[in-house]
Coordinates of C-alpha atoms in Angstrom, one line a residue:
X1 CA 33.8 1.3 15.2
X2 CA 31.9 -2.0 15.6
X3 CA 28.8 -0.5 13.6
X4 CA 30.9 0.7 10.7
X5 CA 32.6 -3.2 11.1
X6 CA 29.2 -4.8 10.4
X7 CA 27.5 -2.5 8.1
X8 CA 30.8 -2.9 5.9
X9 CA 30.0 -6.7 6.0
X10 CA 26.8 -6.2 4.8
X11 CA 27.8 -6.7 0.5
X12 CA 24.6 -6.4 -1.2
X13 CA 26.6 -8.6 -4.0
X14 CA 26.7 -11.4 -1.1
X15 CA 22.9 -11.0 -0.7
X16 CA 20.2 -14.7 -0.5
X17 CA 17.1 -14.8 -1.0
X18 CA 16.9 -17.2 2.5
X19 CA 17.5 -13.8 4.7
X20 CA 15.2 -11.7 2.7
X21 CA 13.1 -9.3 5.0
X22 CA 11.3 -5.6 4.1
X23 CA 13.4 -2.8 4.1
X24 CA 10.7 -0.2 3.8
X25 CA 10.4 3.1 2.8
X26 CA 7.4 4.7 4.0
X27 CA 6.5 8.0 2.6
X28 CA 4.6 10.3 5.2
X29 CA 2.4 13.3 4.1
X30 CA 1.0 14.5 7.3
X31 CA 1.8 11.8 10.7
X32 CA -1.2 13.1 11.8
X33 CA -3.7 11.0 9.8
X34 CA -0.8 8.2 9.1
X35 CA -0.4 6.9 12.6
X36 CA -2.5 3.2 12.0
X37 CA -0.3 3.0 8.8
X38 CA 2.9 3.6 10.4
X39 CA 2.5 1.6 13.3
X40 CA 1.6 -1.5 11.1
X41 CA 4.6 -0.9 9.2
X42 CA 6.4 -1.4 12.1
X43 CA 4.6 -4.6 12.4
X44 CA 5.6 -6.2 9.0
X45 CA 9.4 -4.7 8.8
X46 CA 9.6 -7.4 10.7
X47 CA 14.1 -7.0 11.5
X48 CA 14.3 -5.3 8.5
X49 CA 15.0 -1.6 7.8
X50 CA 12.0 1.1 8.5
X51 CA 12.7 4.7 7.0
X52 CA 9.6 7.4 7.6
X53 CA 9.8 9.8 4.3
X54 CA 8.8 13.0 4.4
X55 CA 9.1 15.2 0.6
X56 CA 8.6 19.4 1.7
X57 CA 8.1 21.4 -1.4
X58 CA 10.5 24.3 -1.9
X59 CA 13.7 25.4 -3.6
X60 CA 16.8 25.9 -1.6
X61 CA 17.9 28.8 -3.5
X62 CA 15.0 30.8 -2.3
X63 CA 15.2 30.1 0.9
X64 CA 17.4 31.9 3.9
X65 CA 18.1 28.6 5.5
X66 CA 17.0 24.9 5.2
X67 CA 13.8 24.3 6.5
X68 CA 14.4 21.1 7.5
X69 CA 16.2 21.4 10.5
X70 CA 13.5 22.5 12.7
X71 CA 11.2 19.7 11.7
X72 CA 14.0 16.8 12.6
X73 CA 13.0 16.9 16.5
X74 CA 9.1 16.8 16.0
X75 CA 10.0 13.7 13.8
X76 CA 12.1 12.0 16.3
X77 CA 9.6 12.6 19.0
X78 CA 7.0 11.0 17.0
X79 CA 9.4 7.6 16.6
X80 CA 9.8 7.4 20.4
X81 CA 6.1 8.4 21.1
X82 CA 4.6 5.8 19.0
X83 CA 7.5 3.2 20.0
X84 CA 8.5 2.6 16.8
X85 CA 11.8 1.3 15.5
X86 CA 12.3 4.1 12.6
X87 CA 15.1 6.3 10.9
X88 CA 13.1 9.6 9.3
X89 CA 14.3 11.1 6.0
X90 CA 13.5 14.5 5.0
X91 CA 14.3 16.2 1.6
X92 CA 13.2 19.7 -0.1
X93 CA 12.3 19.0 -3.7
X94 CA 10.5 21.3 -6.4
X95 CA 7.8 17.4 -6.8
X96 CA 6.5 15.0 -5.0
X97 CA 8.0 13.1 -7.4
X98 CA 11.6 14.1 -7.5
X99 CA 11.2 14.1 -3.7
X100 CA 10.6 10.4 -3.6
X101 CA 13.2 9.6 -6.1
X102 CA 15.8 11.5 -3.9
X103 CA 14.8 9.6 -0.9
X104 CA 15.1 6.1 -2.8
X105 CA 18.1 6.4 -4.0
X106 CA 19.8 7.7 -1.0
X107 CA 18.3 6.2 1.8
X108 CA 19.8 3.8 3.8
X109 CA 23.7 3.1 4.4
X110 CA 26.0 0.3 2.8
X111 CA 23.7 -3.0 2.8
X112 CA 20.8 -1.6 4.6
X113 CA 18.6 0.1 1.8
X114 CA 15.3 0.4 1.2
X115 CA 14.0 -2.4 -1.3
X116 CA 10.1 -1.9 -0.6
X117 CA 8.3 1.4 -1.2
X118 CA 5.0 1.7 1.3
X119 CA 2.4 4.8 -0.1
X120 CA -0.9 6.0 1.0
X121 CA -3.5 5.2 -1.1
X122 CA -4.8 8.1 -3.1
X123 CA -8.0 9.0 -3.3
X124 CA -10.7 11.7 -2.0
X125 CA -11.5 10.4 1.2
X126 CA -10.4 13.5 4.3
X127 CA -8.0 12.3 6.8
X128 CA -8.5 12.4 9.8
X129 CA -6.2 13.5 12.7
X130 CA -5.4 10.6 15.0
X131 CA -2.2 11.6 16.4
X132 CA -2.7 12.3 20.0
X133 CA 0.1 15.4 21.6
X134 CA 1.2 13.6 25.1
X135 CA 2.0 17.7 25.8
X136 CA -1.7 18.5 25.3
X137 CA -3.4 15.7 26.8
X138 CA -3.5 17.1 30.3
X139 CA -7.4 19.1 30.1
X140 CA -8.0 22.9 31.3
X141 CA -9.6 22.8 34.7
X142 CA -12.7 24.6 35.5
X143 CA -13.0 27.1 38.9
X144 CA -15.8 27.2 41.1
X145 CA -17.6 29.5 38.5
X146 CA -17.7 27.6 35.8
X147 CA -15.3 29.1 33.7
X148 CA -12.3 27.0 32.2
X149 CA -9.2 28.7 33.6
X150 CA -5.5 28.4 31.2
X151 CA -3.2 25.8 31.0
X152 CA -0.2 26.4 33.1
X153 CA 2.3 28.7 32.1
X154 CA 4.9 26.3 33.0
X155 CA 3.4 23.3 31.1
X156 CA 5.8 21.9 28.1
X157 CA 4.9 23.0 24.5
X158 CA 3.4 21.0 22.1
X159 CA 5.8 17.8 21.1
X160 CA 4.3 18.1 17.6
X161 CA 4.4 20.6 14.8
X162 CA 2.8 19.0 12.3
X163 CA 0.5 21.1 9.9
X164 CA -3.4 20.5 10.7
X165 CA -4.6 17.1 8.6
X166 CA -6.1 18.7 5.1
X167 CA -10.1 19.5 5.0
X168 CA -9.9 20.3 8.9
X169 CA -12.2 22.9 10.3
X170 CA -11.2 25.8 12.7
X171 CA -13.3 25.7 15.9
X172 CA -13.7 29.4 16.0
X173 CA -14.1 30.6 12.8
X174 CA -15.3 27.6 11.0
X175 CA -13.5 27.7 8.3
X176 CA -11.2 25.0 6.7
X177 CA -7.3 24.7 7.7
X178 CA -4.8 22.7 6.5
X179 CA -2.8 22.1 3.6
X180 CA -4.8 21.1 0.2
X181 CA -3.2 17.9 -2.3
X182 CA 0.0 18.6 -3.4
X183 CA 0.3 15.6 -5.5
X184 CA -2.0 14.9 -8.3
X185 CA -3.5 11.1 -9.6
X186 CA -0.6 11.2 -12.7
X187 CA 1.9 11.9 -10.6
X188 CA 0.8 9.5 -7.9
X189 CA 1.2 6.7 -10.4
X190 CA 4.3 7.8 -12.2
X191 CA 5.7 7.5 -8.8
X192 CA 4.6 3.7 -8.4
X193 CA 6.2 3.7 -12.5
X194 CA 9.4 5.1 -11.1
X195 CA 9.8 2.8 -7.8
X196 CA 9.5 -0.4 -10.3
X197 CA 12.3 0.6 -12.5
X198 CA 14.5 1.1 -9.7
X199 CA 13.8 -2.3 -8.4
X200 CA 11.8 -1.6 -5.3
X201 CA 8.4 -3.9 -4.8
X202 CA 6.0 -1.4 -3.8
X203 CA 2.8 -1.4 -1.5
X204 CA -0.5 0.8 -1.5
X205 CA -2.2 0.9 1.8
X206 CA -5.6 1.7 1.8
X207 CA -8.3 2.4 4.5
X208 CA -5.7 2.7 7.4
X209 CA -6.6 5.9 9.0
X210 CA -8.7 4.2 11.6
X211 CA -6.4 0.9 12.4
X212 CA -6.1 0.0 15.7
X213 CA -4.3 -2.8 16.7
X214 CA -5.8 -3.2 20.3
X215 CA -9.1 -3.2 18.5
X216 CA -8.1 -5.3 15.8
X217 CA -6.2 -7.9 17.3
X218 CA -8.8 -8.2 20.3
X219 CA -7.8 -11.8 22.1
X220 CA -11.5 -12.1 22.5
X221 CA -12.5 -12.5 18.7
X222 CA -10.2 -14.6 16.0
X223 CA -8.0 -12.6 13.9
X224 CA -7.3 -13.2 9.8
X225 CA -5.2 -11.9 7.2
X226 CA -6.6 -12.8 3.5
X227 CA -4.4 -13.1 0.4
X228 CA -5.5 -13.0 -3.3
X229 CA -2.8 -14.0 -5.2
X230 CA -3.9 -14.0 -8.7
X231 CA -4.3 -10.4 -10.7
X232 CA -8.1 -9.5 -10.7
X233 CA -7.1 -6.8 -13.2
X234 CA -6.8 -10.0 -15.5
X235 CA -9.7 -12.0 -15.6
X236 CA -8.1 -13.9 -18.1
X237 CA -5.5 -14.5 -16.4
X238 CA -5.3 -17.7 -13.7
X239 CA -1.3 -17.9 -12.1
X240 CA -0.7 -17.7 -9.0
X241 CA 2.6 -18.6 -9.0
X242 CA 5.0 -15.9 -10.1
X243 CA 7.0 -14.1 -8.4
X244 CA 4.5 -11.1 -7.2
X245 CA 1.8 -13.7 -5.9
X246 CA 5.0 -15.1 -3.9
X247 CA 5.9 -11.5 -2.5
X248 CA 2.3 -11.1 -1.4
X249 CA 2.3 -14.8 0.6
X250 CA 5.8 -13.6 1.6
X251 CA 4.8 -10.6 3.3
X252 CA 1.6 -11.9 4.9
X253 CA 4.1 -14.8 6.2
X254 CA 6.5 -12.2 8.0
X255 CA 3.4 -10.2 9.3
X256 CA 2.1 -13.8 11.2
X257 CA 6.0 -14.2 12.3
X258 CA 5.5 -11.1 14.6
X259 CA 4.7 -11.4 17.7
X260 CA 1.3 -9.9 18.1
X261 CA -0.2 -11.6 14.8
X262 CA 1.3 -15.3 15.9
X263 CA -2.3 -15.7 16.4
X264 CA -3.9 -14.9 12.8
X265 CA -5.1 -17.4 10.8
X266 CA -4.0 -17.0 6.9
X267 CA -6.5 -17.5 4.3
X268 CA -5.5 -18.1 0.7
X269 CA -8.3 -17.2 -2.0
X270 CA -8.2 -19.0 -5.6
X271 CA -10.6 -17.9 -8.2
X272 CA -12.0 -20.7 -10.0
X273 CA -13.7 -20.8 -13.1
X274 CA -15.5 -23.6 -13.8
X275 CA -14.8 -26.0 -16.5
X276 CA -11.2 -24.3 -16.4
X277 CA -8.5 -26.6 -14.9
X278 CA -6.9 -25.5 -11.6
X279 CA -6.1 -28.6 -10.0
X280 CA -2.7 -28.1 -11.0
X281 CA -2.5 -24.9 -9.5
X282 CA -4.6 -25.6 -6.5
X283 CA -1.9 -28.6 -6.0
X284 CA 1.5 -27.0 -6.9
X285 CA 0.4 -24.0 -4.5
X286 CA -0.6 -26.7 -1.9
X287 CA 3.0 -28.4 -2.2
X288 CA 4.8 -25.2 -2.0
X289 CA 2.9 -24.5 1.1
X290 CA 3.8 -27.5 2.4
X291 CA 7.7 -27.3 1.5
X292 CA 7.8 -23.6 3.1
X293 CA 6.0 -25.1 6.2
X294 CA 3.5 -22.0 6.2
X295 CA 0.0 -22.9 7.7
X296 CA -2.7 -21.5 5.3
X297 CA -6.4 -22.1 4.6
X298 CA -6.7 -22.5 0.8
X299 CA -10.3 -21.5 -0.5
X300 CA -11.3 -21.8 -3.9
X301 CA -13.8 -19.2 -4.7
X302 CA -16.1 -19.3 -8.1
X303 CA -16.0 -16.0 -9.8
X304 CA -17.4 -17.6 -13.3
X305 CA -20.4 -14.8 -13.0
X306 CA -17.8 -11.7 -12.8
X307 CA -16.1 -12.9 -15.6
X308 CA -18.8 -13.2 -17.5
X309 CA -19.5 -10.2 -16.5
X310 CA -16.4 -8.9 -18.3
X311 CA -16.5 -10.7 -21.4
X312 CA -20.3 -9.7 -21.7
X313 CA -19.2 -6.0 -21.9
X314 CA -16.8 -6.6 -24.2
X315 CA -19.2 -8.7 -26.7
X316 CA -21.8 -5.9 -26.0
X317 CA -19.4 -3.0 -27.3
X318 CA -18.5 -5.2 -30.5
X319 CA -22.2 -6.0 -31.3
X320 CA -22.7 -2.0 -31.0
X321 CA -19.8 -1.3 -33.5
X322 CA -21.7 -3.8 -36.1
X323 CA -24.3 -2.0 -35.9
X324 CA -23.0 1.3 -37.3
X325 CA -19.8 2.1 -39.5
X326 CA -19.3 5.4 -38.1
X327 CA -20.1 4.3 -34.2
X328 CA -17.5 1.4 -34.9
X329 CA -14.9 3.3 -36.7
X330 CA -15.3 5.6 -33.2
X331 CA -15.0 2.7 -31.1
X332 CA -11.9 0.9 -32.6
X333 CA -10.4 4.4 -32.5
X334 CA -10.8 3.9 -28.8
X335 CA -10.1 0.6 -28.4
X336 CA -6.6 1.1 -29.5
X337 CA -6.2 4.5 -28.0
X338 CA -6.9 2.6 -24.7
X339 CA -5.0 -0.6 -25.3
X340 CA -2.3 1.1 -26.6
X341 CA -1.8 2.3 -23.2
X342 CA -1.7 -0.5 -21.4
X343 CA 1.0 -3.3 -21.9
X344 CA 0.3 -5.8 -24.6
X345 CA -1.3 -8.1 -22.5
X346 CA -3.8 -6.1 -20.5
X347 CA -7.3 -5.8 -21.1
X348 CA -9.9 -3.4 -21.0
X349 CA -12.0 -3.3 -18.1
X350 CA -15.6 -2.1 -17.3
X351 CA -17.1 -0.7 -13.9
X352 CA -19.4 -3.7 -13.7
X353 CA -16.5 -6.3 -13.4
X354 CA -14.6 -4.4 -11.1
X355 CA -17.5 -3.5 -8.7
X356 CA -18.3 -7.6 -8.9
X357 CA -15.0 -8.4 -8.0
X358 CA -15.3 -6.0 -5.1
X359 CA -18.2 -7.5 -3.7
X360 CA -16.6 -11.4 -4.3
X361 CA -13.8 -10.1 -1.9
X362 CA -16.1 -8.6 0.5
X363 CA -18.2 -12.1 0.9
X364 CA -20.4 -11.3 4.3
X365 CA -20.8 -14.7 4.1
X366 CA -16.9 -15.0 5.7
X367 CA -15.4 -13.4 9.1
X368 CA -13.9 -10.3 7.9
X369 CA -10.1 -10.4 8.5
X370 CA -7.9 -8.0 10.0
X371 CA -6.1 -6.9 6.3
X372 CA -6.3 -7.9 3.0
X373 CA -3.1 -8.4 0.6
X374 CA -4.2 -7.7 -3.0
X375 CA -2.0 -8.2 -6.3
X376 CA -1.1 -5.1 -7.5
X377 CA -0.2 -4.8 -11.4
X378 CA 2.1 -2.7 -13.3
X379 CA 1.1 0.5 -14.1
X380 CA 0.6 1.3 -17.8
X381 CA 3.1 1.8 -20.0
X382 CA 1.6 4.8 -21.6
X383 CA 0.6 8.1 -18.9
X384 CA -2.5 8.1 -20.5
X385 CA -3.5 5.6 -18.8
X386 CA -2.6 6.2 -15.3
X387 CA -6.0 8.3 -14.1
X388 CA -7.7 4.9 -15.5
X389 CA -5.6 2.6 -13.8
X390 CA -6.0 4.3 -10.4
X391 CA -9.4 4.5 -11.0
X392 CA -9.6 0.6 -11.6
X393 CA -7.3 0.4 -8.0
X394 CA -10.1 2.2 -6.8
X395 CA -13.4 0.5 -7.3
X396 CA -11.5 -3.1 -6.7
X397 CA -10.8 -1.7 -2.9
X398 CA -13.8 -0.2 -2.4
X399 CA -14.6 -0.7 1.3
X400 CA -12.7 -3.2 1.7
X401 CA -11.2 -2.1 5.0
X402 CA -7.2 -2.4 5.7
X403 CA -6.2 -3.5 2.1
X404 CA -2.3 -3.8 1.4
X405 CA -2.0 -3.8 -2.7
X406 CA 1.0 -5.7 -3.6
X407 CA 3.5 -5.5 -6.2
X408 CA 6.3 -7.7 -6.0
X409 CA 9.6 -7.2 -8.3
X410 CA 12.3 -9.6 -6.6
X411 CA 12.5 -13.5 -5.9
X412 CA 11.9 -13.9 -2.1
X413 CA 11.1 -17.4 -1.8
X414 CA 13.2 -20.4 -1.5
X415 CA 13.0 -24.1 -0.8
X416 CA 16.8 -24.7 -1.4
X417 CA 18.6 -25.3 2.3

């Protein structure tokens, strides 16, 4: 009675930004190469909602029974083995897509609904199966000759039955095990398309599979958390304060709030071009700082040479078009085939700019932090885009280590009592 009380209380039309916190969505392929990602979710939820999503592909109409049923209790036992505060949502749909859609829209009860969508990043790396079964962990002993005798009869079964992490190998025959992709790179990103219409910011995590937060937040060696506000998919673009460059100093703001990151130190990148006036920037981000009381290094970083970089490419492809009517009528074809795609204010990008910009974030010249928050920007408006678009995601995060990309859709900041 008291819950229903106090969830009823919860009107979303009564909602302020001043008690904003995550309520996160995570989607789930396989928990068995997820569990760094899920346990830093739990991390940065901070008090806020935390919903494990799981999409099986089927059709309930061919099917005796639902198939989801039996899967509830390996779910549940992975929230309590990992100590996780969690509610797990399964659904049956015919796409990943669809799947995903169900789960936003229904998830969550009254006021408590997801408003942050958390994926995997996707790309062609093979996960790897870090999930260790509690059931299994006790090893076969060996008699006197040798031989490894059985596991007891009366041992428990295995806690877990989760399919084997895609691209494994089985030990006796040798050959591979596990379930292939089931989602493809267009409909990966019509998903992150889909989330921002419905209002939900949304977060890629990349390079997770081995996070380990004893490791990571070692007492012995100092801990950071780096932020790039400003979209490096823009180079001519220099803001970094609208509302998804807030959401990102937001988020890494709730992560340092938690208990076992009160120790990181936040750093703050600005790209500076030179020539190009930031002060104004560098001093309205400094008083907002200051107004939120959040303690951050601010560090201005050149990155004149990868934006010249960029606009070299682009005079280079104009000189080549002068140079032949037929080349250039080819090019412009392209030119607007590709920017047609893309809002109207995005600009083509070459590999050379974004392999620069990689290489600016991943300075060996600093400490290298703990995670990385990353402006993420809209998908294309056109599909033909998308494989481009993902492919851009991909060579900006390129061994970068823990990387959150960050897309931000809702006010979350306030300096108004």
């Amino acid at each position: 009675m008291e819950v229903r009380k106090y969830l009823l209380m919860l009107d979303v039309r009564k909602d302020h930004v001043k008690f904003w916190r995550p309520q996160v969505l995570l989607m789930v392929s396989n928990p068995r190469s997820s569990v760094g990602l899920i346990k830093f979710i739990n991390d940065i939820k901070k008090s806020g909602l935390y919903v494990l999503g799981h999409v099986q592909l089927g059709d309930l109409d061919t099917l005796p029974s639902d198939p989801l049923q039996s899967q509830y209790d390996s779910w549940l036992s992975l929230v309590d083995h990992l100590n996780i505060k969690s509610f797990v949502n399964l659904t049956l749909a015919d796409s990943v897509r669809h799947g995903v859609q169900h789960l936003l829209f229904i998830s969550g009860l009254g006021g408590m609904r997801p408003n942050t969508l958390v994926l995997g990043f996707y790309d062609d790396s093979l996960p790897k199966d870090t999930l260790i079964d509690p059931s299994l962990s006790i090893c076969p002993t060996a008699d006197p000759s040798g031989s490894l005798q059985d596991f007891d009869h009366d041992q428990e079964p295995p806690l877990f039955h989760f399919s084997s992490v895609r691209g494994s190998v089985d030990r006796q025959d040798g050959g591979e095990i596990g379930d292939g992709k089931v989602l493809g790179p267009q409909e990966y990103v019509a998903i992150i398309a889909d989330a921002m219409k419905m209002l939900k910011n949304v977060v890629l995590a990349r390079n997770f599979n081995d996070f380990d937060h004893s490791v990571v937040l070692s007492p012995s060696s100092p801990v950071f958390v780096d932020v790039w506000p400003v979209n490096l998919l823009r180079p001519d673009s220099c803001s970094y304060v609208d509302t998804c460059s807030l959401f990102l100093l937001q988020l890494a703001c709730i992560l340092n709030m938690v208990r076992s990151w009160k120790k990181a130190r936040l750093r703050l990148f600005l790209c500076v071009e030179e020539g190009r006036s930031v002060r104004g920037s560098e001093e309205k981000l400094g008083q907002l700082l200051k107004e939120l009381r959040i303690k951050a290094q601010v560090f201005s970083v050149p990155w004149d040479q990868q934006v010249a970089l960029h606009w070299q490419r682009q005079g280079d492809r104009k000189q080549q078009s002068d140079t032949n009517n037929e080349e250039k009528e080819k090019i412009e074809e392209e030119e607007h085939d590709y920017v047609n795609s893309f809002p109207s204010n995005a600009t083509r990008l070459s590999d050379d700019y974004l392999s620069a910009v990689n290489k600016l974030i991943l300075d060996p010249a600093r400490p290298p932090p703990a995670v990385r928050f990353l402006y993420l920007p809209r998908p294309p408006a056109d599909t033909r885009g998308y494989t481009t678009y993902l492919h851009q995601l991909e060579l900006l995060t390129q061994d970068l280590g823990p990387t959150l990309l960050i897309h931000g859709v809702t006010p979350v900041i306030t300096t108004d009592l």
